[in-house]
CSV table of C-alpha atoms in Angstrom, one decimal:
chain,number,residue,atom,x,y,z
A,1,MET,CA,-21.9,0.2,-22.7
A,2,LYS,CA,-18.5,1.1,-21.7
A,3,LYS,CA,-16.3,-0.8,-19.9
A,4,LYS,CA,-15.0,-0.4,-15.9
A,5,ILE,CA,-11.3,-0.7,-15.4
A,6,LEU,CA,-10.0,-1.4,-11.9
A,7,LEU,CA,-6.8,-2.7,-10.7
A,8,PHE,CA,-6.2,-3.9,-7.5
A,9,LEU,CA,-3.5,-4.8,-4.6
A,10,ILE,CA,-4.7,-7.4,-2.7
A,11,SER,CA,-3.3,-9.7,0.0
A,12,LEU,CA,-3.6,-13.1,-0.1
A,13,PRO,CA,-3.3,-14.5,3.8
A,14,PHE,CA,-3.9,-17.7,2.1
A,15,LEU,CA,-1.5,-17.6,0.1
A,16,LEU,CA,1.0,-18.6,3.6
A,17,PRO,CA,2.3,-21.2,4.9
A,18,ALA,CA,-0.6,-23.3,7.1
A,19,GLN,CA,-0.1,-23.0,11.0
A,20,LYS,CA,-0.7,-26.5,11.7
A,21,SER,CA,-3.3,-27.3,14.8
A,22,GLY,CA,-1.5,-28.0,18.0
A,23,THR,CA,1.8,-25.4,17.5
A,24,PRO,CA,1.6,-22.2,19.5
A,25,GLN,CA,1.4,-19.3,18.5
A,26,LYS,CA,3.8,-16.8,18.7
A,27,LYS,CA,2.7,-13.9,20.9
A,28,ASN,CA,3.9,-10.1,19.3
A,29,THR,CA,6.2,-9.2,21.6
A,30,ALA,CA,6.2,-6.1,20.0
A,31,SER,CA,7.4,-3.0,22.6
A,32,GLN,CA,8.0,0.6,22.4
A,33,ASN,CA,11.6,0.7,21.3
A,34,ASP,CA,9.4,-1.0,17.9
A,35,SER,CA,7.4,2.4,17.3
A,36,ILE,CA,8.1,5.5,15.5
A,37,LYS,CA,6.9,8.9,16.1
A,38,ILE,CA,5.9,10.6,12.7
A,39,ASP,CA,4.8,14.5,12.2
A,40,ILE,CA,2.1,14.7,10.0
A,41,THR,CA,2.6,18.3,8.4
A,42,ASN,CA,0.2,19.6,5.9
A,43,ALA,CA,1.7,19.9,2.9
A,44,GLY,CA,-0.4,23.9,2.2
A,45,ASP,CA,-2.0,26.2,-0.1
A,46,ARG,CA,0.1,24.8,-3.4
A,47,VAL,CA,-0.8,21.6,-2.7
A,48,ASN,CA,-4.5,21.0,-1.1
A,49,SER,CA,-7.5,22.8,-2.5
A,50,PRO,CA,-11.0,23.1,-1.3
A,51,PHE,CA,-11.7,19.6,-2.7
A,52,ALA,CA,-11.2,16.2,-2.0
A,53,ASP,CA,-7.5,16.0,-2.7
A,54,PHE,CA,-6.1,12.1,-1.6
A,55,ALA,CA,-4.0,9.4,-2.0
A,56,PRO,CA,-0.6,10.7,-2.1
A,57,VAL,CA,2.8,8.7,-2.6
A,58,ILE,CA,6.0,10.3,-2.5
A,59,SER,CA,9.0,8.9,-4.7
A,60,ALA,CA,11.6,7.5,-2.1
A,61,ASP,CA,13.9,10.4,-2.3
A,62,GLY,CA,11.1,12.8,-0.4
A,63,THR,CA,11.5,15.4,-3.6
A,64,PHE,CA,8.5,14.3,-5.6
A,65,MET,CA,4.8,13.8,-4.2
A,66,ILE,CA,1.7,12.6,-6.8
A,67,PHE,CA,-2.2,12.4,-5.9
A,68,THR,CA,-5.5,12.5,-6.9
A,69,SER,CA,-7.6,16.2,-6.5
A,70,ARG,CA,-10.9,16.1,-7.6
A,71,ARG,CA,-10.8,20.0,-7.9
A,72,PRO,CA,-12.4,21.8,-11.1
A,73,VAL,CA,-10.9,21.4,-14.7
A,74,THR,CA,-13.6,22.9,-17.6
A,75,ASP,CA,-14.9,25.5,-18.2
A,76,ARG,CA,-18.3,24.3,-16.5
A,77,GLU,CA,-16.7,23.0,-13.5
A,78,ILE,CA,-15.4,26.2,-12.2
A,79,LYS,CA,-17.4,28.7,-13.5
A,80,LYS,CA,-20.2,26.4,-11.0
A,81,ASN,CA,-17.5,25.3,-9.5
A,82,LYS,CA,-18.0,21.8,-9.4
A,83,GLU,CA,-16.1,18.8,-8.2
A,84,SER,CA,-14.1,16.8,-11.2
A,85,LEU,CA,-13.5,13.4,-11.7
A,86,GLU,CA,-10.4,12.0,-10.5
A,87,HIS,CA,-7.7,13.8,-11.7
A,88,VAL,CA,-3.4,13.3,-10.7
A,89,TYR,CA,-1.2,16.2,-10.0
A,90,THR,CA,2.0,16.5,-8.8
A,91,SER,CA,4.5,18.7,-6.9
A,92,THR,CA,8.2,19.5,-6.3
A,93,TYR,CA,9.5,19.5,-2.8
A,94,ASP,CA,12.0,23.0,-2.4
A,95,SER,CA,14.1,22.1,0.5
A,96,LYS,CA,15.6,24.8,0.7
A,97,LYS,CA,12.2,26.7,1.0
A,98,GLY,CA,10.9,24.1,3.4
A,99,ASP,CA,7.4,24.2,0.5
A,100,TRP,CA,6.1,22.2,-2.0
A,101,ALA,CA,5.4,23.4,-6.0
A,102,GLU,CA,2.3,24.5,-6.8
A,103,ALA,CA,0.4,21.8,-7.7
A,104,GLN,CA,0.3,20.3,-11.4
A,105,MET,CA,-2.1,18.1,-13.3
A,106,LEU,CA,-0.3,15.6,-15.8
A,107,SER,CA,-1.7,16.0,-19.2
A,108,GLU,CA,-4.0,13.5,-20.7
A,109,VAL,CA,-1.5,11.0,-21.3
A,110,ILE,CA,-2.1,10.4,-17.6
A,111,ASN,CA,-5.9,11.7,-17.3
A,112,ILE,CA,-7.3,10.4,-19.8
A,113,PRO,CA,-10.7,12.4,-20.3
A,114,GLY,CA,-14.3,11.6,-18.7
A,115,THR,CA,-12.3,8.3,-16.3
A,116,ASN,CA,-11.1,8.9,-12.9
A,117,ASN,CA,-7.2,8.3,-12.5
A,118,SER,CA,-5.5,8.0,-9.8
A,119,PRO,CA,-2.4,6.8,-8.6
A,120,ILE,CA,-1.5,4.5,-6.1
A,121,ALA,CA,2.9,3.6,-5.9
A,122,ILE,CA,5.5,4.5,-7.7
A,123,SER,CA,8.7,2.9,-8.1
A,124,ASN,CA,12.5,4.0,-6.2
A,125,ASP,CA,13.6,5.6,-9.8
A,126,GLY,CA,10.1,8.1,-10.5
A,127,GLN,CA,10.2,5.7,-13.6
A,128,ARG,CA,7.2,4.3,-13.2
A,129,MET,CA,3.5,4.5,-11.4
A,130,LEU,CA,1.1,1.8,-11.0
A,131,LEU,CA,-2.5,3.8,-12.4
A,132,TYR,CA,-5.8,3.5,-11.1
A,133,ARG,CA,-8.1,4.4,-14.0
A,134,ALA,CA,-12.6,3.6,-14.0
A,135,GLU,CA,-14.0,5.0,-16.7
A,136,LEU,CA,-17.9,6.2,-16.3
């Protein structure tokens, strides 16, 4: 029997200081000044595929992205146009062209065959990655 390896990031609210009973709760005083406007832009055909592409993680400097894709990898999957297991892909951003480069699957050092592999986070210096793996 194969082991399943799961990695979870969990918020532990019970580790926070307890509220004393009878202490009034602060009201949320968020205003529109606390809001940020964001633009969501499609990364284009070089990154997006017709298959499930998800869990993007962008480096602190915005020039490097790692993400999960279930696009076909093996000859059999490609021939049948069948979704694959989860694999980690990368793309770099070309600021001169204003576009992401063609996505590349990382090597078997990261993408263990027969295993779902998915990035969770990357360190600010881009040297370490937190990775989820689950054997089937």
